[in-house]
CSV table of C-alpha atoms and ligand atoms in Angstrom, one decimal:
chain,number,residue,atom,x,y,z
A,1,UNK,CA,-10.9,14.5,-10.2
A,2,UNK,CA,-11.3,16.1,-13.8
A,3,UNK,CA,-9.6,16.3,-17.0
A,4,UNK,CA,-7.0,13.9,-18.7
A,5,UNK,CA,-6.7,11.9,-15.0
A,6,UNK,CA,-10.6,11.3,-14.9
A,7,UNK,CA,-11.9,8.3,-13.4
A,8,UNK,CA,-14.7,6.6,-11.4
A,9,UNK,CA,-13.3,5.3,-8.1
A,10,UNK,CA,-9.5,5.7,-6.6
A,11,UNK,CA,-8.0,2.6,-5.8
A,12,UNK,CA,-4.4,3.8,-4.6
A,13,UNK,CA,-4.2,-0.4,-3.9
A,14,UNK,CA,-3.2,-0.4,-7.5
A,15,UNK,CA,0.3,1.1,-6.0
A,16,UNK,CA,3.2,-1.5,-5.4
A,17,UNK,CA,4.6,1.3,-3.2
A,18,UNK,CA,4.5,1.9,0.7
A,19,UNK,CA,1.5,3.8,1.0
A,20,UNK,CA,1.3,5.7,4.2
A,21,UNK,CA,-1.7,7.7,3.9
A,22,UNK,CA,-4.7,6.5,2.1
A,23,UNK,CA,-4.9,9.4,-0.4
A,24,UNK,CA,-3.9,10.0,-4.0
A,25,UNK,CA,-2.8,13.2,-4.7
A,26,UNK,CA,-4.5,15.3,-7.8
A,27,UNK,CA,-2.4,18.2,-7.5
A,28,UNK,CA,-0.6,20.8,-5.7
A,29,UNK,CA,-0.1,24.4,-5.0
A,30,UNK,CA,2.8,26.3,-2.9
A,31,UNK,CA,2.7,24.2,0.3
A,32,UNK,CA,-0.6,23.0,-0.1
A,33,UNK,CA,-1.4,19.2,-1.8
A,34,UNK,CA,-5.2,18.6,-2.4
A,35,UNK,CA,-5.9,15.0,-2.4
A,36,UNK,CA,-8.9,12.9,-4.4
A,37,UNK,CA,-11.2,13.5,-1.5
A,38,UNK,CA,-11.3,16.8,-2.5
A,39,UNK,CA,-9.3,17.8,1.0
A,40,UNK,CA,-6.4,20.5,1.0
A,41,UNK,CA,-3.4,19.4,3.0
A,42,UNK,CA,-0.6,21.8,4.0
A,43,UNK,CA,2.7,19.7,3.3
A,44,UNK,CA,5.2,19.9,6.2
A,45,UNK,CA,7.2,16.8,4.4
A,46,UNK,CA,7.5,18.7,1.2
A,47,UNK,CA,7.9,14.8,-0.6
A,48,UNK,CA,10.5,14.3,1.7
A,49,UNK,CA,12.4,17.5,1.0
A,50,UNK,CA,11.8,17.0,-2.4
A,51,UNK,CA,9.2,19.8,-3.3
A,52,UNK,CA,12.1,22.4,-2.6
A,53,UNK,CA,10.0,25.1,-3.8
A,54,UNK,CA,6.5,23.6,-3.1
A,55,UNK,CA,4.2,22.3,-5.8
A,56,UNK,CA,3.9,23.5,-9.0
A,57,UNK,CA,6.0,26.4,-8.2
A,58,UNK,CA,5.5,28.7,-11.5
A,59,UNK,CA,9.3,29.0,-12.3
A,60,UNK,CA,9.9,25.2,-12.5
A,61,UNK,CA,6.8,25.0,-14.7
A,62,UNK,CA,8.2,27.2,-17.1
A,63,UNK,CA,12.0,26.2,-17.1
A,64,UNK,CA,10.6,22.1,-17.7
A,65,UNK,CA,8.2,23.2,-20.5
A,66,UNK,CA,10.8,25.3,-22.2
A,67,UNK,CA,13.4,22.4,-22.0
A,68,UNK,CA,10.8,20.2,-23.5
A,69,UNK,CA,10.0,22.4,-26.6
A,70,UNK,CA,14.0,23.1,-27.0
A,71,UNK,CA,15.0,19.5,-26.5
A,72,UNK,CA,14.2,16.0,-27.0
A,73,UNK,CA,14.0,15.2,-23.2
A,74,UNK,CA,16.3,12.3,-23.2
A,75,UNK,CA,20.3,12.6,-22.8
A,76,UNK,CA,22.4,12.1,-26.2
A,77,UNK,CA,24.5,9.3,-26.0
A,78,UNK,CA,27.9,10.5,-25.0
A,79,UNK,CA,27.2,14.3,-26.1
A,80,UNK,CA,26.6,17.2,-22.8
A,81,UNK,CA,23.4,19.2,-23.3
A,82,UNK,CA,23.9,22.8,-22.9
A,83,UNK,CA,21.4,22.7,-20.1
A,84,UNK,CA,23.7,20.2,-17.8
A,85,UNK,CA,26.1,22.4,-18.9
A,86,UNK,CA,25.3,25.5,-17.1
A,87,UNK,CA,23.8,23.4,-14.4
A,88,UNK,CA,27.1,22.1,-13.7
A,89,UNK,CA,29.1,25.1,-13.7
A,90,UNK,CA,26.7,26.7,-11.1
A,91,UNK,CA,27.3,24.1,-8.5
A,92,UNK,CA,30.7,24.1,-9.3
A,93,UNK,CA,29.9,27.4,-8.2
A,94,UNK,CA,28.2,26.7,-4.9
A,95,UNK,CA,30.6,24.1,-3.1
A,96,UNK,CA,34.2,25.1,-2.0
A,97,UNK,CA,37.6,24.7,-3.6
A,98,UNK,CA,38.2,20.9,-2.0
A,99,UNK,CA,35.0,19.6,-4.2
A,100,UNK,CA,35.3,21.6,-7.1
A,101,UNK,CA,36.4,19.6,-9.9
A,102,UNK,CA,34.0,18.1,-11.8
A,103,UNK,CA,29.9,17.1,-11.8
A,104,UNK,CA,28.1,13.5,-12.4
A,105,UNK,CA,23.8,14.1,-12.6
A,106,UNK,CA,22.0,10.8,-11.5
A,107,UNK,CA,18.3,10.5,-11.0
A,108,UNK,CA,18.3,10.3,-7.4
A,109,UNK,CA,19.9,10.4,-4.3
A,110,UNK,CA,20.7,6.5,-4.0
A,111,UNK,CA,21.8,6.7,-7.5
A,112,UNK,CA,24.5,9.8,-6.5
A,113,UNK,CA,25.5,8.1,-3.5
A,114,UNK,CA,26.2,4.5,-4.9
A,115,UNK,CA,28.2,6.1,-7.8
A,116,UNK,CA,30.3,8.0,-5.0
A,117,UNK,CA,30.8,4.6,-3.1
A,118,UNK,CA,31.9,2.2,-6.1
A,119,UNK,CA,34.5,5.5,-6.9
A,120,UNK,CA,36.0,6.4,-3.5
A,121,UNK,CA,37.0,2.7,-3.3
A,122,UNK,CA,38.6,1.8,-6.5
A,123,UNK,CA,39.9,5.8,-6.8
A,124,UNK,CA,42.0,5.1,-4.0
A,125,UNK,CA,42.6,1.5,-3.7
A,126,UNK,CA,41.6,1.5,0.2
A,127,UNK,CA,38.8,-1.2,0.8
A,128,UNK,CA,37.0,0.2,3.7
A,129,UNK,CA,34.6,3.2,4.0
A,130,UNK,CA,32.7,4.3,7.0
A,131,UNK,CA,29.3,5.9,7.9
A,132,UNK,CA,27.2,6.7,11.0
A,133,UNK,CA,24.7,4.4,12.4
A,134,UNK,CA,21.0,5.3,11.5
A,135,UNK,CA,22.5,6.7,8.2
A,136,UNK,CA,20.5,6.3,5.0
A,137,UNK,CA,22.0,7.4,1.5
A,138,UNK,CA,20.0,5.5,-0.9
A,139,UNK,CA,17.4,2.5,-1.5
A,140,UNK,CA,19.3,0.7,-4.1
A,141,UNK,CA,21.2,-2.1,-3.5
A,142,UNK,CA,25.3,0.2,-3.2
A,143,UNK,CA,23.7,3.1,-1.2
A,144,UNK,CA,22.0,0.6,1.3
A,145,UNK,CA,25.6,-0.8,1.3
A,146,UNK,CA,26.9,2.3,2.6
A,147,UNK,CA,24.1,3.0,5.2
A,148,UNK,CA,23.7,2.2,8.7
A,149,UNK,CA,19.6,2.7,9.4
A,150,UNK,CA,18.1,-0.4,11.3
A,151,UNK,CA,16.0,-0.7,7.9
A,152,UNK,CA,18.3,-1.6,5.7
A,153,UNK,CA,20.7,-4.7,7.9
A,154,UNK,CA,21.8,-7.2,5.5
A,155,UNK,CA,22.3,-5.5,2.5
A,156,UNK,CA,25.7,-3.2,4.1
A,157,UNK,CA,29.4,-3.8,2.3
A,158,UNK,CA,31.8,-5.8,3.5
A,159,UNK,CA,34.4,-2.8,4.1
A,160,UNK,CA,31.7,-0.7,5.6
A,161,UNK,CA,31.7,-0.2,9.4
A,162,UNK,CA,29.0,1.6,11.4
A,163,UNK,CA,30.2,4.8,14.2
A,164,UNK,CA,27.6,6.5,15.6
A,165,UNK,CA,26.6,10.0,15.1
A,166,UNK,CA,26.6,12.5,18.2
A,167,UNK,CA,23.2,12.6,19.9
A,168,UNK,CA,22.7,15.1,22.2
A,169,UNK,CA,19.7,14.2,23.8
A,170,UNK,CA,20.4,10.3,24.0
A,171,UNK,CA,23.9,11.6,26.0
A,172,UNK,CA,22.1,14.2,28.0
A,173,UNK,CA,24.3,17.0,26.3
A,174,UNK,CA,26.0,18.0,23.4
A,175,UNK,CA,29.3,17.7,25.2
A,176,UNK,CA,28.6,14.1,26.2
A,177,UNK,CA,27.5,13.1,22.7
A,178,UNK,CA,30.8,14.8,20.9
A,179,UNK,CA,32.7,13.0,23.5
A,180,UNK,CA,31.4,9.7,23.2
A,181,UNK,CA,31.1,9.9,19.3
A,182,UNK,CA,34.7,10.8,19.0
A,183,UNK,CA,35.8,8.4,21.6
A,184,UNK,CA,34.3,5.5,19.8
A,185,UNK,CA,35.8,6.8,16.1
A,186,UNK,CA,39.2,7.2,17.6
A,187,UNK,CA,39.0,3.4,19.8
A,188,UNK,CA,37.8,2.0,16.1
A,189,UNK,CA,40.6,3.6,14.5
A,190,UNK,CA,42.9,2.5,17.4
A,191,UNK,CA,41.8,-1.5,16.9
A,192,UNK,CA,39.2,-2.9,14.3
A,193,UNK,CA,39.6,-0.4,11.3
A,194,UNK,CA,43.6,0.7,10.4
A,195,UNK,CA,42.9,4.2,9.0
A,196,UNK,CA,45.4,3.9,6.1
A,197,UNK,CA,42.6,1.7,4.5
A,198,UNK,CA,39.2,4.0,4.8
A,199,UNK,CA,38.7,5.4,1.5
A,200,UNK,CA,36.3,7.7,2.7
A,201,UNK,CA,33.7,8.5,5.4
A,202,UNK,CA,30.0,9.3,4.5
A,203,UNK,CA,28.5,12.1,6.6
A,204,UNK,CA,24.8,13.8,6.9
A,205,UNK,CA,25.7,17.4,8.6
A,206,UNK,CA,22.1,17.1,10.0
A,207,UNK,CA,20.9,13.1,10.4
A,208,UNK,CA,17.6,13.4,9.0
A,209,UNK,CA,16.5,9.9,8.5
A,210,UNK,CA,18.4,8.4,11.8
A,211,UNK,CA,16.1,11.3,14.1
A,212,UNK,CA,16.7,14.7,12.7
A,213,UNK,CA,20.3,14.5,15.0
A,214,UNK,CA,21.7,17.8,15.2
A,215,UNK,CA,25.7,17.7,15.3
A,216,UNK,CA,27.2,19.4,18.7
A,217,UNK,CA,29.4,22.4,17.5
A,218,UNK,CA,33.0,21.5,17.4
A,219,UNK,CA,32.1,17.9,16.3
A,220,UNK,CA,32.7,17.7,12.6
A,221,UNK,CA,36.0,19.9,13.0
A,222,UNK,CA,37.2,17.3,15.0
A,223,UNK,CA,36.4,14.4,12.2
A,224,UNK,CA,37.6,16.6,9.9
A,225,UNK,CA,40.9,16.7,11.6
A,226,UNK,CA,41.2,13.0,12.1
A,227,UNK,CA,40.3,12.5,7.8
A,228,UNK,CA,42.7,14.5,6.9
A,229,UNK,CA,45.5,13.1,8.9
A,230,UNK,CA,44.7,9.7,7.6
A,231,UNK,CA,44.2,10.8,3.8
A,232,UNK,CA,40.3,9.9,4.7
A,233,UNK,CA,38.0,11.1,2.0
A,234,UNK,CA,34.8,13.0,3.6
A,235,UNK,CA,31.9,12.9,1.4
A,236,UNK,CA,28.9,15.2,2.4
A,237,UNK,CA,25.5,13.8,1.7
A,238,UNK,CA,23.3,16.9,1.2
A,239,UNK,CA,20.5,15.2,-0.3
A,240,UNK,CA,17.7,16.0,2.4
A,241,UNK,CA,19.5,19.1,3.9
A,242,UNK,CA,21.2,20.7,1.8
A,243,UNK,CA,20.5,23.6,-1.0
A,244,UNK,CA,19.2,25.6,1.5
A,245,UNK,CA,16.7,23.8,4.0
A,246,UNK,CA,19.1,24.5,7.1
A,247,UNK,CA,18.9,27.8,6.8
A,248,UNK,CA,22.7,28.5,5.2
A,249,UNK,CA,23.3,27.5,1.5
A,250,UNK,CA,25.5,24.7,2.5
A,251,UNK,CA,24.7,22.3,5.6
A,252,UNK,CA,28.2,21.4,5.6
A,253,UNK,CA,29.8,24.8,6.2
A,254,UNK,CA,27.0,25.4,8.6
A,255,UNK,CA,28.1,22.0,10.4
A,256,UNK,CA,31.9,23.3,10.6
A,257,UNK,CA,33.3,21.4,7.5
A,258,UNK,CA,34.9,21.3,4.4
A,259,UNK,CA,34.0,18.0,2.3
A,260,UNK,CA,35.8,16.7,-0.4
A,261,UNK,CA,32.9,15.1,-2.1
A,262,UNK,CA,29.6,16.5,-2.1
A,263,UNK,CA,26.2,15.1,-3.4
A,264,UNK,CA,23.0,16.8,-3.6
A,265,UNK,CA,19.2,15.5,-4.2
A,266,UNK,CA,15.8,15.4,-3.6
A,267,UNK,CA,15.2,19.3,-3.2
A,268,UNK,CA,17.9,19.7,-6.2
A,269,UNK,CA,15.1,19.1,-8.6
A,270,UNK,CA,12.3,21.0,-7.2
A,271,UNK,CA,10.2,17.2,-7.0
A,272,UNK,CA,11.9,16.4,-11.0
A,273,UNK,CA,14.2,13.5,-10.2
A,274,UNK,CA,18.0,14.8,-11.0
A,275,UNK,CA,20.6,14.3,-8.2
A,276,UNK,CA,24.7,15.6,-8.6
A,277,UNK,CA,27.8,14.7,-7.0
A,278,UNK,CA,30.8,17.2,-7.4
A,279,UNK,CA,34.2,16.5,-6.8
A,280,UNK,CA,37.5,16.6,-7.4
A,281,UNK,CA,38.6,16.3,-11.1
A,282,UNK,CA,41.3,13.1,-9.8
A,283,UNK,CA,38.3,11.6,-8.7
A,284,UNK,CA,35.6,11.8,-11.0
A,285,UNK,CA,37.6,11.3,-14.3
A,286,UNK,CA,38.4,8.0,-12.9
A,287,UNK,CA,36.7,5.4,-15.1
A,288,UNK,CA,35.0,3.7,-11.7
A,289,UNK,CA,33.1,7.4,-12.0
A,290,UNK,CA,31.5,6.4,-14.9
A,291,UNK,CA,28.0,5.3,-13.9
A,292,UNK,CA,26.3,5.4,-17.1
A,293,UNK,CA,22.1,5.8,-17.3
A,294,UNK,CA,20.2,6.1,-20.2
A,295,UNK,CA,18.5,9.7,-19.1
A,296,UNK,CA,20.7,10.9,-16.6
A,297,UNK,CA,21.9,14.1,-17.5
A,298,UNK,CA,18.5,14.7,-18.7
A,299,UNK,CA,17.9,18.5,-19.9
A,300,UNK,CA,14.5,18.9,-18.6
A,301,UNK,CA,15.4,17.8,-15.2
A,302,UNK,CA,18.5,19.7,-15.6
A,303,UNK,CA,16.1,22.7,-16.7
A,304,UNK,CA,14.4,22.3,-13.1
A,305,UNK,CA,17.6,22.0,-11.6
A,306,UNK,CA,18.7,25.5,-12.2
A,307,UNK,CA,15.1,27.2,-11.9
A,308,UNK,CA,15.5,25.9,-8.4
A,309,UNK,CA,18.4,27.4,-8.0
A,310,UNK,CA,17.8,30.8,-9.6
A,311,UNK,CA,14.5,31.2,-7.2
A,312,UNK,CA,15.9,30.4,-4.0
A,313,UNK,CA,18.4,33.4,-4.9
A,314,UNK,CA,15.7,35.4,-6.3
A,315,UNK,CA,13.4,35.1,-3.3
A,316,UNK,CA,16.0,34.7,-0.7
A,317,UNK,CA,14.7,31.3,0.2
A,318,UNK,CA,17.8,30.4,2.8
A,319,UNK,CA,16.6,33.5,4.6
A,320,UNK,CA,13.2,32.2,4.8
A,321,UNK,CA,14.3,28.9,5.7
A,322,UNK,CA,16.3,30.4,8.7
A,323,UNK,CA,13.7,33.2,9.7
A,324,UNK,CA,10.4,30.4,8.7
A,325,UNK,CA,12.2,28.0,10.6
A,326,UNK,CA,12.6,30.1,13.6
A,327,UNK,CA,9.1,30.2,14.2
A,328,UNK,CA,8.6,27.0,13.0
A,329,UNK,CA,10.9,25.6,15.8
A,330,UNK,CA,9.8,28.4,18.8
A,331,UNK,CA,6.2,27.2,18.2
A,332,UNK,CA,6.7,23.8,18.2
A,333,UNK,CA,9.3,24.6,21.1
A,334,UNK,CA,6.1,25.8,22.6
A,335,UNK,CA,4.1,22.6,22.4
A,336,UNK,CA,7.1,21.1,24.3
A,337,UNK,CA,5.9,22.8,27.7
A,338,UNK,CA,2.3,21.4,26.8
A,339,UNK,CA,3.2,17.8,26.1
A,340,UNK,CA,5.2,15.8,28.0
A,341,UNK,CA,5.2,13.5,25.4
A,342,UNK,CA,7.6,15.8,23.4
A,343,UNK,CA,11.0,14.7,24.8
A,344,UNK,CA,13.3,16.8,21.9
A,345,UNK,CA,12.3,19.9,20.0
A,346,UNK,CA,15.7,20.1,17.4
A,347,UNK,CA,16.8,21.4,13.9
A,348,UNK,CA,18.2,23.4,11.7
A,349,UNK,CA,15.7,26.2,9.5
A,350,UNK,CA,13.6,24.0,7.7
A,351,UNK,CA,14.8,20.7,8.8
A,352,UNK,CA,13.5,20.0,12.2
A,353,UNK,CA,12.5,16.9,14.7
A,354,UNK,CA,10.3,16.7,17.4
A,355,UNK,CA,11.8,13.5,19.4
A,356,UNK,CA,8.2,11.7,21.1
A,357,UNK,CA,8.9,9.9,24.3
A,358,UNK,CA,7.1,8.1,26.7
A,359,UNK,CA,9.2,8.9,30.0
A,360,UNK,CA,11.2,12.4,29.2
A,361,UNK,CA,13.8,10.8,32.3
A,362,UNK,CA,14.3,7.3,30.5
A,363,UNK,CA,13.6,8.8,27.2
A,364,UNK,CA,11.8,5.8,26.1
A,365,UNK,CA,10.6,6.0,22.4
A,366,UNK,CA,7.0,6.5,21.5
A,367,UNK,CA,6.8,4.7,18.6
A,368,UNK,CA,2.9,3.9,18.7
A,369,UNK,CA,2.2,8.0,19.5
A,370,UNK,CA,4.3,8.8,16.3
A,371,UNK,CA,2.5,7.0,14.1
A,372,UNK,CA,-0.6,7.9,15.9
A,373,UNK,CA,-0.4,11.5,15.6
A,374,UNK,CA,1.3,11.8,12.0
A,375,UNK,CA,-1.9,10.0,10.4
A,376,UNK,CA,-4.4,12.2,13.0
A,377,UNK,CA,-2.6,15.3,11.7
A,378,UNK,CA,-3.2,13.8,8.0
A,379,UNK,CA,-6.8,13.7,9.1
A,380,UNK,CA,-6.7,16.8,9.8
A,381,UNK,CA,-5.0,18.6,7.2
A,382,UNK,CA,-1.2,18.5,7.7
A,383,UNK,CA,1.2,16.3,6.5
A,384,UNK,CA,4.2,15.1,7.9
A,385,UNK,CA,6.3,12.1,8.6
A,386,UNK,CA,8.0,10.3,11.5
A,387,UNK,CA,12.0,9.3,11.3
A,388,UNK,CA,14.6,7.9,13.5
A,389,UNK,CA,16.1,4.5,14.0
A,390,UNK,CA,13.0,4.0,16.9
A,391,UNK,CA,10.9,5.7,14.1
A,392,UNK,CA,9.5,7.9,16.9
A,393,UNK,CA,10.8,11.7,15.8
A,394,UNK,CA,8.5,13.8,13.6
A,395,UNK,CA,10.7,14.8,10.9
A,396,UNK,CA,9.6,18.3,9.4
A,397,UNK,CA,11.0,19.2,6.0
A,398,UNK,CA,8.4,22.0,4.5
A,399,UNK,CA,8.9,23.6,0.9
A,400,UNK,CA,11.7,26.3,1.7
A,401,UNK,CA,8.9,28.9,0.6
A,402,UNK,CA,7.1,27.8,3.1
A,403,UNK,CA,5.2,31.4,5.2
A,404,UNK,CA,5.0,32.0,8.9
A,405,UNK,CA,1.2,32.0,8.9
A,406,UNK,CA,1.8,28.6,7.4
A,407,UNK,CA,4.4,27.4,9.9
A,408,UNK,CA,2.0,28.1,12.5
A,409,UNK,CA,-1.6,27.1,10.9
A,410,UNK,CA,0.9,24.0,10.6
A,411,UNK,CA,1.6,24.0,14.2
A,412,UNK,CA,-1.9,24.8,15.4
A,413,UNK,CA,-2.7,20.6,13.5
A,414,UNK,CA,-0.3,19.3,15.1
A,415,UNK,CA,-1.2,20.9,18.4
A,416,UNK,CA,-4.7,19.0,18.3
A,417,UNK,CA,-3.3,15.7,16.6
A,418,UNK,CA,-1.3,15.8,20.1
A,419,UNK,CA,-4.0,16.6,22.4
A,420,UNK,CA,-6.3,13.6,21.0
A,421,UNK,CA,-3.3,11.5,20.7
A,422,UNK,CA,-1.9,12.1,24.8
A,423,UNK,CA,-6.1,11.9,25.8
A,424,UNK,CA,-6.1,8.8,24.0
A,425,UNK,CA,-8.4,9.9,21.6
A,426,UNK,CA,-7.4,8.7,18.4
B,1,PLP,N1,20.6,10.6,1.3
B,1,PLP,C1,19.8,11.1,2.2
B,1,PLP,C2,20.4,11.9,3.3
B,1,PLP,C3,18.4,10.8,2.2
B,1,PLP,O1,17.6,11.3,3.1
B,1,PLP,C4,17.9,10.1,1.1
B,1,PLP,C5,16.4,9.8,1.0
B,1,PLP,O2,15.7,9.9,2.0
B,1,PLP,C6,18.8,9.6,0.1
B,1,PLP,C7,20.1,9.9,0.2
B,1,PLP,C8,18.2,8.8,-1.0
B,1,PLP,O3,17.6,9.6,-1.9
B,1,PLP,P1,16.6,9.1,-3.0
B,1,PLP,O4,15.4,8.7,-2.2
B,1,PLP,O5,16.3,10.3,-3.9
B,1,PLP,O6,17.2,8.0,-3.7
């Protein structure tokens, strides 16, 4: 280490965090993180889909030092900065007619999502609100409430219940896991849970942290159908795949629906923490809307907000993200016929999951192997993560700018990180 951030000996004990990889990182460049050891790793997590445009992309750079010369860097009490301003008005922009209304900037994900929760309830005056089992929209005490991953039991509201989302490879096919998903939502709405009294329905169009779960075509058409005849609210959360990362603009439109609430995240900021929900004006100039935060709304983050924006227009990120994630997904695709440890290859662009399983016929979760061959492939210059309520899918979010050599240096890691994990190795 050098400069400013100097010092003898890491201790990354210091952190309170969860630390899952014994590293501290001392900077980053494009998809590449270099750690205190001195290593570089190529980031297929991308912080979690955060790093939308990979580290220290130059245009983010620029847009937060300019915001910090022009302005103060806090919000102004009750006043808009002209920053948040134009930031609103281009995802106004981005999101179709149903949503666009108004914008609410939070710092993060959780944040956006527990706003959206407390509103949809007292907007409406319905008490109940549903969400899909291994669903996680936030860390803070509302968005746990609203969330259905294993993780997070105890914490869940009282109106909340759990229906699961479509898995296609847990039912064998797509069709059996649209018919069994809809089955169950439709017997629910038959006995337990009158419709007239959901206020609204939280939905991932891809369900990142519950396995990377790719909806079966048709499926959200048919939720859609079933909302809108009971005046049920949909509210998209496009936190981790949205703004691109799926390969279309929207994951939503991509998943065959039209939300009425949408709230974006993580890759929003470009790794600054700003998160936004847009929706309809009825709804968000209702006083449960106001959420107030000291610094939300804050114009540097704001600042980042819209250089992310402006660059993955500028340098046709989606396309990459479809095209990048193409390869991304035929190559690991090909590790499938190598490993019969790989169970699942799924995914949308830049979002994808490799499912690990011990018996491809029972599909019996490899837990152990997941967490064995993300820190091997740490070890060995790549990092990724592992997802899914039997946290045995390798979740893969790179930075949309993410190249094909890279997708494939990427692959070549995990190739060995597999090979020494299945020889028992490592
Ligand atoms: N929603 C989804 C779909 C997420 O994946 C996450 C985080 O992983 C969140 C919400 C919470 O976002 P944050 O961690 O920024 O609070």
């Amino acid at each position: 280490m050098s400069g400013l951030y100097a010092r003898e000996s890491r201790s990354v004990s210091t952190m309170a965090h969860l630390r899952f990889f014994p590293l501290a990182v001392t900077g980053g460049s494009g998809a590449y993180l270099t750690g205190d050891d001195g290593r570089r790793l190529l980031d297929f997590a991308a912080s979690w889909g955060a790093a939308s445009l990979g580290h220290a992309h130059p245009a983010v750079r620029a847009a937060v030092d300019r915001a910090l010369s022009d302005q103060a860097g806090a919000s102004y009490l009750s006043m808009a900065n002209d920053i948040c301003v134009l930031l609103a008005e281009r995802l106004l922009a981005l999101v179709p007619g149903r949503a666009r209304g108004r914008v609410w900037f939070g710092h993060s994900g959780s944040d956006a999502n527990e706003t959206v929760a407390r509103m949809v309830v007292a907007a409406t005056g319905r008490p109940r609100i549903l969400a899909f089992r291994g669903a996680y929209h936030g860390g803070t005490v509302g968005s746990m409430a609203v969330s259905g991953h294993p993780a997070q039991q105890g914490l869940r509201a009282a109106g909340l219940t759990l229906v699961p989302y479509p898995d296609s490879f847990a039912a064998g096919s797509p069709e059996a896991a649209m018919q069994q998903a809809l089955a169950e939502l439709e017997r629910l709405f038959a006995t337990e849970v009158p419709p007239h009294e959901v206020a609204a329905f939280f939905v991932e169009p891809i369900q990142s942290d519950g396995g990377m779960l790719v909806p079966p075509s048709g499926y959200f058409a048919a939720v859609e159908a079933l909302c809108r005849k009971n005046g049920i609210l949909i509210i998209s959360d496009e936190v981790k795949v949205g703004l691109g990362r799926t390969g279309r603009f929207n994951a939503f439109g991509q998943a065959g629906f039209e939300p009425d609430i949408v709230v974006f995240g993580k890759g929003l900021g470009g790794g600054l923490p700003i998160s936004a929900v847009v929706g309809p004006e009825a709804l968000m100039n209702h006083s449960s809307a106001f959420s107030l935060q000291t610094v939300h709304g804050n114009p540097v983050c704001a600042a980042a907000a819209l250089a992310v924006l402006d660059t993955i227009e500028r340098e046709n990120l989606v396309e990459n993200a479809d095209r990048t994630g193409q390869v991304l997904h035929e190559a690991l695709t090909g590790l499938a016929s190598k490993y019969a440890i790989i169970g699942d290859v799924r995914g949308r662009g830049l979002a994808l999951g490799v499912e690990l399983v011990n018996d491809r016929s029972t599909r019996k979760p490899a837990r152990r192997e997941a967490a064995l061959a993300v820190f091997r492939a740490f070890e060995l210059g790549l990092v990724l993560y592992y997802v899914g309520v039997e946290s045995n899918v390798l979740e893969l979010t790179p930075p949309l700018t993410l190249t094909e050599e890279e997708a494939r240096q990427g692959v070549a890691i995990l190739d060995r990180a597999l090979g020494e994990v299945t020889q028992g190795l490592v």
